[in-house]
Amino acid sequence: MSGGLDSTSVAAMARRCAPRGGSPDLFSSSFVFPNLRQCDERAYIEATAEALDLGSELVDAERHWVLGDAQAYQPRLEAPLLAWESAFREVLRRTRSRNARILLTGHGGDDLMAGSFSAYADRLLQGDLRVLFETFPHAASRGRSGWRTLYRYFGQPLIPEVMYRTVRRLRGKPPRPRIPEWIRPEFIHRSGLAEHLHSVPARPARNAAWYELYDEVVRLRGWERAVHWYTSNASPFGIEVRHPFLDRRLVELMLAIPSRLRSHPGCYKPFLRRATDGLLPRKPGCNSLMQACEENH
Amino acid sequence: MERYWDIDPGRRITYRDDRDYTAHFLDLFQCAVGDRLRAPGGLPEF
């Protein structure tokens, strides 16, 4: 359980499902960073664990750098991502020592709940002019110009690629390469990356936010690699890692609701924030969760 | 191999009140978390 919204929502809902003193016994596991203060969310983690009456395992992630033991942490073809295996295995060791067999994560929450810039243009195309009254005051509060806001929120998502390139040329900017320059040419050739990108159909201008979410969660399934990573690390400990945000019913719901609910200027994950208001403990120092999101994003 | 499920791209849910969307989400979220708490030997009741 980090100090973020996804894992905290899972923890709070787990507490609602499993009342205190009942079965199963719940506890949270979190990383803390005593020296990397900007990464450390201990204050909120501890406040949340106390409010939810959860036992708490705090793992000092700085004592478990993945590069600290190159032999123990080798990249694998099935899960080439090397990130925080070492710290995660410490979580698994402690989980096992408590005789727990299930670990819930907030994984998938970013994919499902983050929303999209395209939602604003979608709303404008649907004739919802309220979106203008939401985006411009927010941009003004951040000191952004009206034209820049108009272009970022509505122009960029809507204008065709050809016109986009023309505008860049007129502004004296070179065309943006379709493949980043840091990818080596021989890899592009060997992997057929250029041909693959060429074969990907362009998203329709209408309902672009829906297609973005569909691509992210259903078609491309980037979360699968992470799920495999969790599973392969946890299996040796006899622990099953489960991810509530990847529930099919939630995916179907988020694709069926109006996209305006998933995106709001200046607020990250506004729908989840509203839905869990009253379920989550307040963030220390903030009057409300909405205030916290306005400050952070 | 046969596909047994896919997202229905045309499915839309419309409520009059935005609070109904979040209530719907919370219901499903509770099921999603509750189902995943289940383990042999102990089923949470809620």
Coordinates of C-alpha atoms in Angstrom, one line a residue, chain A residues 1-213:
Chain A
M1 CA 0.0 0.0 0.0
S2 CA 1.6 3.2 -1.2
G3 CA 0.4 6.7 -0.4
G4 CA -1.4 6.7 -3.7
L5 CA -5.1 6.4 -4.5
D6 CA -5.2 2.9 -6.1
S7 CA -3.7 0.7 -3.5
T8 CA -5.2 2.7 -0.7
S9 CA -8.7 2.2 -2.3
V10 CA -8.1 -1.5 -2.5
A11 CA -7.0 -1.6 1.2
A12 CA -10.0 0.4 2.3
M13 CA -12.4 -1.8 0.4
A14 CA -10.7 -4.9 1.7
R15 CA -11.3 -3.6 5.2
R16 CA -15.0 -3.0 4.3
C17 CA -15.2 -6.6 3.0
A18 CA -13.4 -8.1 5.9
P19 CA -14.5 -6.4 9.1
R20 CA -12.1 -6.0 12.0
G21 CA -11.6 -9.2 14.1
G22 CA -13.0 -11.4 11.4
S23 CA -11.4 -13.5 8.7
P24 CA -9.3 -13.0 6.8
D25 CA -6.8 -11.0 8.9
L26 CA -5.6 -8.0 7.0
F27 CA -2.3 -6.1 7.0
S28 CA -0.7 -3.7 4.6
S29 CA 2.8 -3.8 3.2
S30 CA 4.5 -0.6 2.0
F31 CA 7.8 0.7 0.9
V32 CA 9.4 3.6 2.7
F33 CA 12.3 5.7 1.7
P34 CA 14.1 7.2 4.8
N35 CA 16.6 9.2 2.8
L36 CA 14.7 9.8 -0.5
R37 CA 12.2 12.0 1.2
Q38 CA 10.5 13.0 -2.0
C39 CA 9.5 9.4 -2.5
D40 CA 8.6 8.7 1.1
E41 CA 4.9 8.4 1.8
R42 CA 5.2 7.0 5.3
A43 CA 3.1 9.7 6.9
Y44 CA 0.0 8.9 4.8
I45 CA 0.7 5.2 4.9
E46 CA 0.8 5.1 8.7
A47 CA -2.3 7.3 9.0
T48 CA -4.2 5.1 6.5
A49 CA -3.1 1.9 8.2
E50 CA -4.2 3.3 11.6
A51 CA -7.5 4.6 10.3
L52 CA -8.3 1.2 8.6
D53 CA -7.0 -0.7 11.6
L54 CA -4.5 -2.6 9.5
G55 CA -1.4 -4.2 10.7
S56 CA 1.5 -2.6 8.8
E57 CA 4.7 -3.9 7.3
L58 CA 7.0 -1.0 6.4
V59 CA 9.9 -2.2 4.1
D60 CA 12.9 0.1 3.9
A61 CA 13.3 0.0 0.1
E62 CA 16.6 1.7 0.3
R63 CA 18.1 -1.4 1.9
H64 CA 17.0 -3.6 -1.0
W65 CA 18.5 -2.1 -4.2
V66 CA 18.0 -4.5 -7.1
L67 CA 21.6 -3.8 -8.3
G68 CA 22.9 -4.7 -4.8
D69 CA 23.0 -8.4 -5.7
A70 CA 23.5 -8.8 -9.5
Q71 CA 23.5 -12.6 -9.1
A72 CA 20.2 -12.8 -7.3
Y73 CA 18.4 -10.5 -9.6
Q74 CA 18.9 -11.5 -13.2
P75 CA 16.6 -10.3 -16.0
R76 CA 14.4 -13.1 -17.3
L77 CA 12.9 -13.4 -20.8
E78 CA 9.4 -13.9 -19.5
A79 CA 9.6 -10.7 -17.3
P80 CA 12.6 -8.6 -18.4
L81 CA 11.6 -5.7 -16.3
L82 CA 14.1 -5.3 -13.4
A83 CA 12.7 -2.8 -11.0
W84 CA 12.2 -3.5 -7.4
E85 CA 12.4 -7.3 -7.2
S86 CA 14.6 -7.1 -4.1
A87 CA 12.3 -4.9 -2.1
F88 CA 9.2 -6.8 -3.3
R89 CA 10.7 -10.1 -2.3
E90 CA 11.3 -8.7 1.2
V91 CA 7.5 -7.9 1.2
L92 CA 6.9 -11.5 0.1
R93 CA 9.1 -12.9 2.9
R94 CA 7.3 -10.9 5.5
T95 CA 3.9 -11.8 4.0
R96 CA 4.9 -15.4 4.2
S97 CA 6.1 -15.1 7.8
R98 CA 2.6 -13.9 8.7
N99 CA 1.2 -17.1 7.1
A100 CA -0.7 -15.0 4.5
R101 CA -1.3 -16.5 1.1
I102 CA -3.0 -13.6 -0.8
L103 CA -1.5 -10.2 -1.7
L104 CA -3.8 -7.6 -3.2
T105 CA -2.3 -4.8 -5.3
G106 CA -3.6 -1.5 -6.9
H107 CA -2.0 -2.6 -10.2
G108 CA -4.2 -1.6 -13.2
G109 CA -5.6 1.4 -11.5
D110 CA -3.4 3.8 -13.5
D111 CA -4.5 2.2 -16.8
L112 CA -8.2 2.2 -15.9
M113 CA -8.7 5.4 -14.0
A114 CA -6.2 7.9 -15.2
G115 CA -8.4 9.4 -17.9
S116 CA -7.2 11.1 -21.1
F117 CA -6.7 14.5 -22.6
S118 CA -8.8 13.3 -25.6
A119 CA -11.9 13.3 -23.4
Y120 CA -12.0 17.1 -23.6
A121 CA -12.0 17.2 -27.4
D122 CA -14.6 14.4 -27.4
R123 CA -16.9 16.4 -25.2
L124 CA -16.5 19.4 -27.5
L125 CA -17.4 17.3 -30.5
Q126 CA -20.5 16.1 -28.7
G127 CA -21.6 19.7 -28.2
D128 CA -20.8 19.8 -24.5
L129 CA -19.6 23.4 -24.2
R130 CA -19.2 23.1 -20.4
V131 CA -15.8 21.7 -21.1
L132 CA -14.6 25.1 -22.2
F133 CA -15.6 26.6 -18.8
E134 CA -13.7 23.8 -17.0
T135 CA -10.4 23.9 -19.0
F136 CA -9.8 27.6 -19.4
P137 CA -10.1 28.6 -15.8
H138 CA -7.9 25.7 -14.9
A139 CA -5.3 26.8 -17.5
A140 CA -5.5 30.4 -16.3
S141 CA -4.9 29.3 -12.8
R142 CA -1.7 27.6 -14.0
G143 CA -0.6 30.7 -15.9
R144 CA -1.1 29.1 -19.4
S145 CA -2.2 31.2 -22.3
G146 CA -5.7 30.8 -23.9
W147 CA -4.3 29.8 -27.3
R148 CA -1.9 27.3 -25.8
T149 CA -4.8 25.8 -23.9
L150 CA -7.0 25.7 -26.9
Y151 CA -4.3 23.9 -28.9
R152 CA -3.4 21.5 -26.2
Y153 CA -6.9 20.4 -25.1
F154 CA -8.8 20.7 -28.4
G155 CA -6.5 21.4 -31.4
Q156 CA -3.9 18.7 -31.0
P157 CA -6.3 15.8 -30.5
L158 CA -8.6 16.9 -33.4
I159 CA -6.5 18.2 -36.2
P160 CA -5.4 15.6 -38.8
E161 CA -1.8 14.4 -38.9
V162 CA -1.0 16.3 -42.1
M163 CA -2.2 19.6 -40.8
Y164 CA -0.4 18.9 -37.5
R165 CA 2.9 18.5 -39.4
T166 CA 2.2 21.6 -41.4
V167 CA 1.6 23.7 -38.3
R168 CA 4.9 22.4 -36.8
R169 CA 6.8 23.3 -40.0
L170 CA 5.2 26.8 -40.1
R171 CA 6.3 27.3 -36.4
G172 CA 9.9 26.3 -37.5
K173 CA 9.8 23.0 -35.6
P174 CA 11.2 19.9 -37.3
P175 CA 8.7 17.0 -37.8
R176 CA 8.4 14.8 -34.8
P177 CA 9.9 11.4 -35.6
R178 CA 7.5 8.5 -35.3
I179 CA 10.2 6.4 -33.7
P180 CA 12.2 8.0 -31.0
E181 CA 15.8 8.7 -32.0
W182 CA 17.2 6.8 -29.0
I183 CA 16.0 3.4 -30.5
R184 CA 18.9 2.1 -32.6
P185 CA 18.3 1.7 -36.4
E186 CA 19.5 -2.0 -36.4
F187 CA 16.9 -2.8 -33.7
I188 CA 14.2 -1.0 -35.7
H189 CA 15.2 -3.1 -38.8
R190 CA 15.5 -6.4 -36.9
S191 CA 12.2 -6.0 -35.0
G192 CA 10.2 -4.7 -37.9
L193 CA 9.1 -1.8 -35.7
A194 CA 8.5 0.7 -38.5
E195 CA 6.3 -1.8 -40.4
H196 CA 4.4 -2.6 -37.2
L197 CA 3.7 1.1 -36.4
H198 CA 2.6 1.6 -40.0
S199 CA 0.1 -1.2 -39.7
V200 CA -1.5 0.2 -36.6
P201 CA -4.8 1.9 -37.6
A202 CA -5.2 5.5 -36.6
R203 CA -7.8 6.1 -33.9
P204 CA -11.0 7.7 -35.0
A205 CA -11.3 11.4 -34.0
R206 CA -14.6 10.8 -32.3
N207 CA -14.6 8.9 -29.0
A208 CA -10.8 9.0 -29.0
A209 CA -10.8 8.7 -25.2
W210 CA -12.8 5.5 -25.4
Y211 CA -10.4 4.0 -27.9
E212 CA -7.4 5.0 -25.8
L213 CA -8.8 3.2 -22.8

